[in-house]
Amino acid sequence: MAYPHLNIHFSREELIENFTLTPEERFFLPQWRQEGCVLGCAVLLKTFLFLGYPPPTKEDVPASLVSWLGQQLDLNPSEFESYSWKSRRWNE
């Protein structure tokens, strides 16, 4: 059995169904002050809920997904580039 993975392209329906932030998530996320951290945490949260594990690298997260979450949070998707991905924490 193969592990679930993130598609390079998600349909709008898939984004809505699997990656729409709930009101509770929207309340929780702004605890981090830097916009890149807010968007990065949103990406980690929703991909973890979708996959059951975090993506190994930032490059594994499709731009369409980052853009979708950025729109919901009223953040520029380029803010995700400044997010410090700490994959070594999961590899230990």
mmCIF file of C-alpha atoms in Angstrom:
data_model
loop_
_atom_site.group_PDB
_atom_site.id
_atom_site.type_symbol
_atom_site.label_atom_id
_atom_site.label_comp_id
_atom_site.label_asym_id
_atom_site.label_seq_id
_atom_site.Cartn_x
_atom_site.Cartn_y
_atom_site.Cartn_z
ATOM 1 C CA MET A 1 0.000 0.000 0.000
ATOM 2 C CA ALA A 2 1.385 3.396 -0.996
ATOM 3 C CA TYR A 3 1.389 6.363 1.341
ATOM 4 C CA PRO A 4 -0.894 9.233 0.382
ATOM 5 C CA HIS A 5 0.821 12.099 -1.375
ATOM 6 C CA LEU A 6 0.115 15.633 -2.483
ATOM 7 C CA ASN A 7 -0.872 15.959 -6.125
ATOM 8 C CA ILE A 8 0.920 18.562 -8.185
ATOM 9 C CA HIS A 9 -2.468 19.861 -9.332
ATOM 10 C CA PHE A 10 -5.584 19.930 -7.189
ATOM 11 C CA SER A 11 -9.000 20.725 -8.601
ATOM 12 C CA ARG A 12 -10.901 23.581 -7.022
ATOM 13 C CA GLU A 13 -13.306 21.056 -5.509
ATOM 14 C CA GLU A 14 -10.420 19.125 -3.909
ATOM 15 C CA LEU A 15 -8.964 22.320 -2.476
ATOM 16 C CA ILE A 16 -12.330 23.341 -1.035
ATOM 17 C CA GLU A 17 -13.052 19.908 0.412
ATOM 18 C CA ASN A 18 -9.632 19.146 1.889
ATOM 19 C CA PHE A 19 -7.843 22.438 2.467
ATOM 20 C CA THR A 20 -10.415 25.005 3.546
ATOM 21 C CA LEU A 21 -9.582 26.454 6.942
ATOM 22 C CA THR A 22 -12.226 26.163 9.640
ATOM 23 C CA PRO A 23 -13.131 29.179 11.812
ATOM 24 C CA GLU A 24 -11.237 27.549 14.693
ATOM 25 C CA GLU A 25 -8.114 27.131 12.564
ATOM 26 C CA ARG A 26 -8.347 30.751 11.405
ATOM 27 C CA PHE A 27 -8.513 31.843 15.053
ATOM 28 C CA PHE A 28 -5.578 29.643 16.065
ATOM 29 C CA LEU A 29 -3.136 30.470 13.252
ATOM 30 C CA PRO A 30 -2.550 34.218 13.834
ATOM 31 C CA GLN A 31 -0.785 33.481 17.112
ATOM 32 C CA TRP A 32 2.428 33.624 15.092
ATOM 33 C CA ARG A 33 3.247 37.188 14.200
ATOM 34 C CA GLN A 34 5.225 36.811 11.002
ATOM 35 C CA GLU A 35 3.085 36.232 7.943
ATOM 36 C CA GLY A 36 5.417 33.520 6.657
ATOM 37 C CA CYS A 37 4.972 31.599 9.900
ATOM 38 C CA VAL A 38 1.192 31.900 9.750
ATOM 39 C CA LEU A 39 1.113 30.578 6.192
ATOM 40 C CA GLY A 40 3.708 27.882 6.908
ATOM 41 C CA CYS A 41 1.756 26.625 9.909
ATOM 42 C CA ALA A 42 -1.441 26.593 7.850
ATOM 43 C CA VAL A 43 0.303 24.495 5.187
ATOM 44 C CA LEU A 44 1.635 22.063 7.786
ATOM 45 C CA LEU A 45 -1.724 21.807 9.554
ATOM 46 C CA LYS A 46 -3.802 21.107 6.469
ATOM 47 C CA THR A 47 -1.278 18.793 4.795
ATOM 48 C CA PHE A 48 -0.873 16.820 8.024
ATOM 49 C CA LEU A 49 -4.642 16.420 8.294
ATOM 50 C CA PHE A 50 -4.827 15.368 4.634
ATOM 51 C CA LEU A 51 -1.830 13.017 4.510
ATOM 52 C CA GLY A 52 -1.505 11.884 8.103
ATOM 53 C CA TYR A 53 2.141 12.992 8.130
ATOM 54 C CA PRO A 54 3.990 16.213 7.252
ATOM 55 C CA PRO A 55 5.458 16.636 3.772
ATOM 56 C CA PRO A 56 9.200 15.898 3.816
ATOM 57 C CA THR A 57 10.196 19.231 2.231
ATOM 58 C CA LYS A 58 8.716 22.587 1.286
ATOM 59 C CA GLU A 59 9.215 21.662 -2.345
ATOM 60 C CA ASP A 60 6.714 18.812 -1.923
ATOM 61 C CA VAL A 61 3.916 21.324 -1.313
ATOM 62 C CA PRO A 62 2.244 22.426 -4.572
ATOM 63 C CA ALA A 63 2.091 26.147 -5.277
ATOM 64 C CA SER A 64 -1.668 25.880 -5.856
ATOM 65 C CA LEU A 65 -2.128 24.671 -2.273
ATOM 66 C CA VAL A 66 0.010 27.487 -0.848
ATOM 67 C CA SER A 67 -1.920 29.982 -2.957
ATOM 68 C CA TRP A 68 -5.279 28.575 -1.788
ATOM 69 C CA LEU A 69 -4.320 28.855 1.881
ATOM 70 C CA GLY A 70 -2.788 32.294 1.314
ATOM 71 C CA GLN A 71 -6.060 33.544 -0.199
ATOM 72 C CA GLN A 72 -7.996 32.345 2.831
ATOM 73 C CA LEU A 73 -5.610 34.119 5.193
ATOM 74 C CA ASP A 74 -5.286 37.213 2.986
ATOM 75 C CA LEU A 75 -1.535 36.595 2.685
ATOM 76 C CA ASN A 76 0.756 36.682 -0.320
ATOM 77 C CA PRO A 77 1.788 33.092 -1.197
ATOM 78 C CA SER A 78 5.391 34.278 -1.546
ATOM 79 C CA GLU A 79 5.432 34.598 2.271
ATOM 80 C CA PHE A 80 5.742 30.800 2.360
ATOM 81 C CA GLU A 81 9.286 31.124 1.006
ATOM 82 C CA SER A 82 10.382 32.739 4.271
ATOM 83 C CA TYR A 83 8.980 29.891 6.371
ATOM 84 C CA SER A 84 11.772 27.857 7.975
ATOM 85 C CA TRP A 85 11.019 24.210 7.236
ATOM 86 C CA LYS A 86 12.491 22.015 9.965
ATOM 87 C CA SER A 87 12.211 18.567 8.419
ATOM 88 C CA ARG A 88 15.083 17.225 10.499
ATOM 89 C CA ARG A 89 12.761 17.236 13.521
ATOM 90 C CA TRP A 90 10.666 14.549 11.873
ATOM 91 C CA ASN A 91 13.680 12.574 10.665
ATOM 92 C CA GLU A 92 15.192 12.028 14.131
#
